[in-house]
């Protein structure tokens, strides 16, 4: 188990030289240890970057929540109860309003003596039910009736940005470093968050959301990859999982803030400010020493390793320079390329991971971002319940990953999510009880929440260091396609009211089955190496060695 060390092997390199390269020590773990005070501090700080990113992903649950609306009551009928106004003027829907005869009064409508005309006109102004949710982007820009599709458009472009950012951010991170892309994208995210408060039109809002999606996913996965590259052994799994503990906490925070700040702009400001404070961590966070070594920047890596060793109160070995020289790549460092993901043994892995990520994303975000569509009591309460259930799912995934490998736990959790979704639909037919539905959703959310923790770790371990961040980011292309479908998932109710949940269940089960086609990283560790054929990129092969259990 653990992250892989990658050694380019030239075609003309002798077998004895290749074998020697495979036995090179992991200087990072040798000097600073697999885990210590320094890694604890760094991984904790890196986990904080998940908060602002999750805030912006989850915001539309409240800022774009559909509520009851009606054509605005004319000033001449002030005092008329809203329901009486709706019954009189909008018998079909709120998109068209009955023409009002001259001299009509509120009293006439109340005592049913007002004349009723059979002619209608298109409504131009609406009022919204703000009993549960305050001002939203829907109420501000009247995204109803023939403009209702624009609500989904805003999230579609955001999620397109997520898909693009997964690849672009991963490539830049592999090429220029984890820390640079992390802090650079964090600056962009803070700037965009503040800019979204100043937008005056819906088009401006959509543009901001597009770029926000691109930078947010880059921040999340740069922080994740940096976290797991600072530790060794079993701590790789633990650090990777702990990096996602802020997710359910962020869902709870947004839900509570929405209660206190019902206006969407106020809520946007509240979740944007904490991210700005993270920029101060530039002077504290290191670059990944393993990435520096893989790029041949030995002196920079040595400085970080020595500081970390002192912080961990470990003695720097006398043969430190020798260890660093042994860690230096024997050949010219290759440039990461997207083509590397589709050559040799990586082709099958990339294809299967694309399908698995698509299925998992549909299941996870289909349940997370459509909480309002379930209409199960109070939105805030339901949101908090389904968020809290993820916390034990994350905690339990640590011992499961350490003891049971990767493939089987992911398969079981995705299958359990599918069964829970099917059960929720069956119970909804037989029982008229919201809490039974919520209980089924809790089981499904628990299961897919565990998958959401395990999949990134599994993905990172299946790719070598040189293209690890690119591989993890590329998986977000499939996730991005799935996310684009999420806003339209509940449109399937036009065909059948149970179809959205059945779709989630089917994809979850299929995705779990696809994971079984991938090698378990514990198996790779047991075999000690996996050779990719000589047609692989970089004019040679990648030899992957594990840092140990």
XYZ file of C-alpha atoms in Angstrom:
549
model
C 0.000 0.000 0.000
C 1.131 3.593 -0.326
C 2.337 5.988 -2.941
C 4.518 4.760 -5.709
C 8.049 5.713 -6.534
C 8.664 5.921 -10.250
C 11.945 5.181 -11.981
C 12.222 5.653 -15.769
C 13.925 2.623 -17.321
C 15.552 3.187 -20.701
C 15.228 0.534 -23.419
C 18.948 -0.045 -23.505
C 19.395 -0.120 -19.721
C 20.817 -3.364 -18.486
C 18.651 -5.599 -16.315
C 21.057 -5.364 -13.397
C 20.887 -1.574 -13.471
C 17.099 -1.640 -13.530
C 17.022 -4.004 -10.555
C 19.332 -1.722 -8.619
C 17.104 1.231 -9.351
C 14.092 -0.616 -8.032
C 15.851 -1.096 -4.679
C 16.628 2.579 -4.156
C 15.611 3.686 -0.655
C 12.821 6.145 -0.044
C 14.901 8.952 1.402
C 11.885 10.938 2.610
C 10.560 8.218 4.919
C 14.085 7.183 5.884
C 14.978 10.632 7.177
C 11.730 12.111 8.539
C 9.759 8.916 9.181
C 6.441 7.793 7.746
C 4.513 10.099 10.059
C 5.421 12.602 12.731
C 4.624 16.002 14.185
C 5.578 17.744 10.949
C 3.320 15.566 8.792
C 0.490 15.922 11.307
C 0.671 19.708 11.111
C 1.002 19.829 7.327
C -1.812 17.377 6.582
C -4.094 19.194 9.026
C -3.432 22.532 7.333
C -3.905 21.032 3.874
C -7.249 19.558 4.922
C -8.466 23.103 5.595
C -8.419 23.804 1.862
C -11.365 21.437 1.433
C -13.637 23.828 3.338
C -13.920 26.758 0.878
C -14.068 24.451 -2.131
C -16.882 22.402 -0.604
C -18.693 25.589 0.396
C -18.877 26.737 -3.223
C -19.914 23.321 -4.523
C -22.725 22.978 -1.976
C -24.009 26.571 -2.069
C -26.579 26.012 -4.880
C -28.495 23.667 -2.570
C -29.709 26.876 -0.913
C -28.844 29.730 -3.287
C -30.586 28.044 -6.248
C -33.380 26.241 -4.371
C -36.694 26.185 -6.222
C -39.574 27.515 -4.135
C -43.240 28.256 -4.679
C -43.816 31.432 -6.698
C -46.776 33.399 -7.982
C -47.476 36.337 -10.215
C -47.074 39.507 -8.196
C -50.128 40.979 -6.524
C -51.028 44.418 -8.007
C -50.825 47.409 -5.677
C -54.525 48.052 -6.268
C -55.315 44.745 -4.547
C -53.051 45.246 -1.552
C -54.451 43.417 1.463
C -55.826 40.493 -0.525
C -54.534 37.178 0.926
C -51.971 35.605 -1.386
C -53.809 32.291 -1.664
C -57.026 34.019 -2.701
C -55.088 36.010 -5.282
C -53.525 32.819 -6.670
C -56.858 30.995 -6.789
C -58.497 33.865 -8.674
C -55.778 34.937 -11.089
C -53.583 31.848 -11.647
C -55.749 28.735 -11.777
C -53.280 26.823 -14.009
C -49.788 28.066 -13.135
C -47.943 31.246 -12.238
C -46.557 31.809 -15.726
C -49.824 33.317 -16.965
C -52.206 35.567 -15.040
C -55.862 36.230 -15.662
C -56.602 39.687 -17.074
C -58.205 41.884 -14.440
C -61.407 43.726 -15.285
C -61.684 47.439 -14.601
C -62.768 48.372 -11.106
C -61.951 45.010 -9.523
C -61.434 45.122 -5.755
C -60.031 42.808 -3.098
C -63.459 42.637 -1.477
C -64.992 41.459 -4.734
C -62.500 38.606 -5.024
C -62.986 37.601 -1.379
C -66.796 37.452 -1.622
C -66.624 35.862 -5.108
C -68.522 38.697 -6.805
C -65.593 39.844 -8.983
C -66.061 39.149 -12.707
C -63.941 36.297 -14.092
C -62.426 36.772 -17.555
C -61.205 33.839 -19.615
C -58.333 35.767 -21.151
C -54.775 35.508 -19.825
C -51.538 37.400 -20.262
C -47.953 36.441 -19.648
C -46.763 37.312 -16.166
C -43.773 39.656 -15.947
C -43.097 39.902 -12.212
C -43.246 37.289 -9.478
C -43.071 36.953 -5.721
C -41.554 33.933 -3.981
C -42.182 31.879 -0.870
C -39.390 32.812 1.530
C -40.589 30.811 4.538
C -37.735 28.272 4.225
C -35.218 29.908 1.880
C -34.626 33.645 1.518
C -33.487 35.512 -1.588
C -31.961 33.214 -4.198
C -30.544 33.632 -7.685
C -33.937 32.424 -8.920
C -35.847 35.204 -7.180
C -33.262 37.878 -8.043
C -33.218 37.174 -11.776
C -36.709 35.659 -12.144
C -35.471 32.268 -13.323
C -38.960 30.801 -13.618
C -41.364 29.764 -16.386
C -39.592 30.101 -19.744
C -36.358 31.078 -17.920
C -36.410 28.159 -15.471
C -33.842 26.204 -17.482
C -31.266 28.888 -16.750
C -31.061 27.723 -13.128
C -29.564 24.421 -14.236
C -27.349 26.208 -16.753
C -25.453 27.978 -13.976
C -24.593 24.679 -12.336
C -23.842 22.935 -15.612
C -21.172 25.492 -16.520
C -19.766 25.266 -12.968
C -19.476 21.512 -13.322
C -17.980 21.831 -16.807
C -15.331 23.943 -15.125
C -14.788 21.123 -12.628
C -14.147 18.663 -15.457
C -11.731 21.003 -17.243
C -9.994 21.974 -14.017
C -9.370 18.346 -13.104
C -7.150 17.836 -16.151
C -5.657 21.319 -16.512
C -4.960 21.712 -12.811
C -3.492 18.216 -12.584
C -1.184 18.801 -15.549
C 0.043 22.145 -14.214
C 0.546 20.660 -10.752
C 2.618 17.778 -12.116
C 4.648 20.167 -14.229
C 5.154 23.137 -11.882
C 4.574 21.694 -8.422
C 1.805 20.955 -5.935
C 2.271 24.073 -3.823
C 2.263 26.533 -6.706
C -0.980 25.279 -8.209
C -2.570 24.985 -4.762
C -1.872 28.550 -3.699
C -2.272 30.039 -7.166
C -5.725 28.527 -7.603
C -6.613 29.504 -4.036
C -5.913 33.150 -4.913
C -8.143 32.814 -7.973
C -10.892 31.200 -5.917
C -10.890 34.003 -3.325
C -10.958 36.635 -6.062
C -13.859 34.951 -7.837
C -15.783 34.450 -4.597
C -15.660 38.168 -3.879
C -16.432 38.992 -7.526
C -19.584 36.862 -7.372
C -20.944 39.298 -4.786
C -20.660 42.155 -7.259
C -22.266 40.551 -10.305
C -25.193 42.549 -11.646
C -26.548 40.134 -14.230
C -27.168 36.446 -14.609
C -24.630 36.164 -17.445
C -21.906 37.579 -15.202
C -22.880 35.099 -12.492
C -22.609 32.160 -14.916
C -19.153 33.244 -16.091
C -17.916 33.509 -12.508
C -19.319 30.062 -11.686
C -17.589 28.533 -14.735
C -14.167 29.732 -13.644
C -14.956 28.917 -10.006
C -15.544 25.277 -10.923
C -12.209 25.126 -12.724
C -10.155 26.474 -9.827
C -12.035 24.734 -6.998
C -11.294 21.200 -8.150
C -7.652 22.151 -8.747
C -7.361 23.298 -5.133
C -8.982 20.152 -3.728
C -6.843 17.654 -5.584
C -3.571 19.566 -5.316
C -4.087 19.609 -1.527
C -5.004 15.914 -1.550
C -1.985 14.810 -3.568
C 0.380 16.979 -1.527
C -1.028 15.473 1.683
C -0.413 11.874 0.670
C 3.054 12.664 -0.690
C 4.241 14.001 2.661
C 3.692 10.723 4.515
C 4.639 7.078 4.086
C 3.474 3.535 4.745
C -0.052 3.073 6.083
C -0.197 6.786 6.840
C -0.729 7.418 3.140
C -4.207 5.953 3.482
C -4.938 7.727 6.754
C -3.739 11.119 5.505
C -5.703 10.746 2.295
C -8.939 9.933 4.097
C -8.479 12.648 6.734
C -8.120 15.178 3.955
C -11.847 14.680 3.294
C -13.143 15.006 6.854
C -13.996 18.696 6.226
C -16.566 17.765 3.546
C -19.505 16.829 5.802
C -18.536 19.568 8.231
C -18.688 22.061 5.359
C -22.178 20.815 4.421
C -23.337 21.380 7.995
C -21.771 24.854 8.128
C -23.452 25.943 4.898
C -26.796 24.601 6.126
C -26.535 26.495 9.414
C -25.306 29.686 7.756
C -28.245 29.528 5.366
C -30.564 29.683 8.362
C -28.809 32.782 9.695
C -28.195 34.428 6.301
C -31.157 33.719 3.998
C -29.986 36.189 1.336
C -27.780 34.403 -1.189
C -25.270 37.258 -1.437
C -24.811 37.366 2.337
C -24.317 33.603 2.388
C -21.811 33.846 -0.472
C -19.802 36.440 1.461
C -19.834 34.378 4.660
C -18.359 31.293 2.989
C -15.833 33.287 0.935
C -13.960 35.046 3.726
C -12.396 31.942 5.382
C -10.682 30.983 2.146
C -8.780 34.263 2.097
C -7.145 33.381 5.422
C -5.668 30.220 3.912
C -3.445 32.332 1.669
C -1.324 33.024 4.738
C -0.223 29.373 4.662
C 2.075 30.097 1.700
C 4.936 30.705 4.157
C 4.220 27.486 6.061
C 3.375 24.800 3.498
C 6.253 23.024 1.717
C 6.516 21.724 -1.796
C 6.272 17.950 -2.052
C 9.818 16.624 -1.538
C 8.917 13.481 -3.464
C 7.772 15.571 -6.420
C 11.008 17.593 -6.245
C 13.059 14.386 -6.259
C 11.093 13.010 -9.216
C 11.902 16.256 -11.044
C 15.607 16.035 -10.194
C 15.556 19.091 -7.879
C 17.527 17.339 -5.148
C 18.872 20.359 -3.226
C 15.402 21.864 -2.757
C 14.071 18.514 -1.588
C 16.982 18.141 0.838
C 16.263 21.489 2.505
C 12.629 20.542 3.110
C 13.533 17.066 4.382
C 16.132 18.423 6.826
C 13.667 20.976 8.260
C 10.999 18.286 8.600
C 13.422 15.926 10.337
C 14.342 18.596 12.878
C 10.652 19.373 13.498
C 10.039 15.653 14.060
C 13.075 15.565 16.408
C 14.826 13.005 14.263
C 18.555 13.000 13.604
C 19.626 13.643 10.050
C 21.715 10.607 8.969
C 25.373 11.139 8.216
C 24.912 9.599 4.776
C 22.127 12.067 3.895
C 23.941 13.318 0.817
C 24.497 9.738 -0.347
C 20.810 8.939 0.088
C 19.853 12.014 -1.909
C 22.251 11.071 -4.700
C 20.752 7.571 -4.827
C 17.286 9.107 -5.022
C 18.204 11.293 -7.981
C 16.818 9.922 -11.267
C 19.542 8.256 -13.342
C 18.079 9.531 -16.575
C 16.767 12.827 -17.795
C 13.510 13.652 -16.051
C 10.562 13.152 -18.359
C 7.787 15.664 -18.818
C 4.294 14.525 -17.755
C 1.875 14.077 -20.632
C -1.800 13.186 -20.909
C -0.795 10.483 -23.423
C 0.949 8.618 -20.611
C -2.475 7.794 -19.154
C -3.430 5.804 -22.243
C -0.319 3.744 -22.936
C 0.779 0.377 -21.661
C -0.895 -1.060 -18.575
C -2.265 2.376 -17.661
C -4.773 2.272 -20.536
C -7.058 -0.257 -18.856
C -6.746 1.479 -15.494
C -7.608 4.870 -16.926
C -10.642 3.535 -18.807
C -12.017 1.620 -15.819
C -11.413 4.551 -13.486
C -13.275 6.868 -15.851
C -16.347 4.627 -15.699
C -16.069 4.107 -11.943
C -15.715 7.828 -11.262
C -18.699 8.625 -13.495
C -20.880 6.128 -11.635
C -19.719 7.178 -8.179
C -20.176 10.872 -8.948
C -23.728 10.353 -10.178
C -24.546 8.444 -6.989
C -22.789 10.758 -4.525
C -23.775 14.125 -5.933
C -27.125 12.831 -7.144
C -28.029 12.330 -3.485
C -26.125 15.342 -2.150
C -27.212 18.100 -4.528
C -30.797 16.941 -4.962
C -31.759 16.954 -1.288
C -34.319 19.666 -2.039
C -35.986 17.469 -4.651
C -36.803 14.776 -2.106
C -39.214 17.178 -0.343
C -38.602 15.491 3.001
C -39.605 18.062 5.586
C -37.293 20.952 6.395
C -34.455 21.302 3.895
C -31.904 22.436 6.503
C -32.644 19.565 8.888
C -32.520 16.953 6.140
C -29.302 18.451 4.796
C -27.610 18.345 8.198
C -28.730 14.754 8.887
C -27.417 13.489 5.557
C -24.158 15.393 6.103
C -23.516 14.117 9.621
C -23.923 10.501 8.507
C -20.822 10.935 6.316
C -18.553 11.529 9.319
C -18.625 7.910 10.584
C -18.417 6.754 6.963
C -15.117 8.595 6.571
C -13.810 7.326 9.923
C -14.734 3.715 9.164
C -13.104 3.828 5.750
C -9.641 4.116 7.372
C -9.514 0.657 9.040
C -11.378 -0.842 6.093
C -8.767 0.438 3.638
C -5.925 -0.718 5.863
C -7.284 -4.222 6.411
C -9.435 -5.060 3.396
C -7.624 -3.446 0.469
C -9.382 -1.225 -2.044
C -11.474 -3.054 -4.623
C -13.777 -5.126 -2.437
C -14.692 -2.306 0.017
C -15.434 0.058 -2.891
C -17.546 -2.595 -4.623
C -19.515 -3.372 -1.458
C -20.121 0.283 -0.587
C -21.333 1.175 -4.099
C -23.596 -1.876 -4.180
C -24.998 -0.972 -0.748
C -25.763 2.538 -2.005
C -27.638 1.105 -4.976
C -29.687 -1.213 -2.772
C -30.518 1.640 -0.383
C -31.788 3.765 -3.280
C -33.999 0.915 -4.485
C -35.291 0.368 -0.946
C -36.171 4.056 -0.590
C -38.352 3.880 -3.693
C -40.039 0.648 -2.621
C -40.788 2.063 0.834
C -42.081 5.304 -0.672
C -44.697 3.247 -2.516
C -45.708 1.233 0.549
C -45.385 3.826 3.325
C -46.213 7.493 3.577
C -43.520 8.322 6.129
C -40.712 10.796 5.491
C -38.475 9.285 8.169
C -38.426 5.883 6.483
C -37.236 7.600 3.327
C -34.654 9.598 5.277
C -33.381 6.402 6.923
C -32.861 4.763 3.511
C -31.134 7.873 2.210
C -28.889 7.883 5.281
C -27.777 4.327 4.491
C -27.179 5.225 0.852
C -25.327 8.424 1.747
C -23.224 6.562 4.327
C -22.215 3.936 1.774
C -21.444 6.270 -1.127
C -19.768 8.697 1.285
C -17.295 5.950 2.162
C -16.752 5.313 -1.560
C -16.099 9.002 -2.095
C -13.253 8.752 0.424
C -11.736 5.540 -0.905
C -11.862 6.234 -4.640
C -9.385 9.159 -4.730
C -6.883 7.174 -2.670
C -7.290 4.123 -4.888
C -6.883 6.318 -7.974
C -3.746 8.026 -6.664
C -2.141 4.690 -5.823
C -2.767 3.326 -9.324
C -0.668 6.061 -10.973
C 3.092 6.679 -10.686
C 4.458 9.869 -9.116
C 5.301 11.650 -12.363
C 1.683 11.648 -13.538
C -0.161 10.990 -10.279
C -1.777 14.403 -10.022
C -2.521 14.300 -13.750
C -4.159 10.899 -13.324
C -6.229 11.955 -10.341
C -7.193 15.132 -12.177
C -8.038 13.307 -15.399
C -10.513 11.163 -13.509
C -12.374 14.406 -12.926
C -13.231 14.524 -16.635
C -15.537 11.566 -16.105
C -16.712 13.081 -12.842
C -17.316 16.334 -14.687
C -19.518 14.608 -17.278
C -21.473 13.055 -14.431
C -21.802 16.368 -12.627
C -23.185 17.988 -15.777
C -25.951 15.385 -15.698
C -26.796 15.986 -12.030
C -28.904 19.168 -12.491
C -31.035 17.325 -15.050
C -31.266 14.026 -13.178
C -34.613 14.863 -11.633
C -36.018 15.753 -15.054
C -36.397 11.974 -15.455
C -39.447 12.235 -13.189
C -41.308 13.422 -16.298
C -41.023 9.824 -17.514
C -41.453 8.109 -14.161
C -41.260 9.498 -10.639
C -38.987 6.649 -9.504
C -36.577 6.821 -12.453
C -33.975 9.207 -10.916
C -33.338 6.961 -7.907
C -33.406 3.807 -10.040
C -30.790 5.409 -12.298
C -28.587 6.221 -9.310
C -28.982 2.654 -8.023
C -28.116 1.049 -11.359
C -25.048 3.205 -11.998
C -23.802 2.704 -8.450
C -23.974 -1.086 -8.790
C -22.369 -1.061 -12.247
C -19.581 1.248 -11.083
C -18.818 -1.067 -8.185
C -18.553 -3.997 -10.564
C -16.126 -2.119 -12.823
C -13.783 -1.503 -9.877
C -13.339 -5.279 -9.575
C -11.554 -5.198 -12.951
C -8.758 -3.051 -11.502
C -5.736 -4.427 -9.621
C -5.732 -3.878 -5.887
C -2.801 -1.738 -4.801
C -2.025 -4.271 -2.073
C -1.470 -6.787 -4.880
C 0.879 -4.371 -6.620
C 2.722 -3.989 -3.349
C 3.017 -7.758 -2.952
C 4.401 -8.128 -6.451
C 6.760 -5.235 -5.725
C 6.761 -3.972 -9.286
C 4.668 -3.591 -12.383
C 6.438 -3.273 -15.710
C 4.845 -1.281 -18.505
C 5.718 -2.273 -22.030
C 8.453 -0.533 -23.929
C 5.987 1.387 -26.054
C 5.090 3.475 -23.042
C 5.966 7.170 -23.041
C 9.330 8.628 -22.097
C 11.175 6.231 -24.434
C 10.980 3.469 -21.868
C 8.984 1.937 -19.083
C 7.856 2.867 -15.632
C 8.909 0.661 -12.753
C 6.590 1.137 -9.795
C 7.785 0.200 -6.337
C 5.841 0.573 -3.146
C 7.184 2.216 -0.030
C 5.956 -0.674 2.089
C 2.936 -1.564 4.220
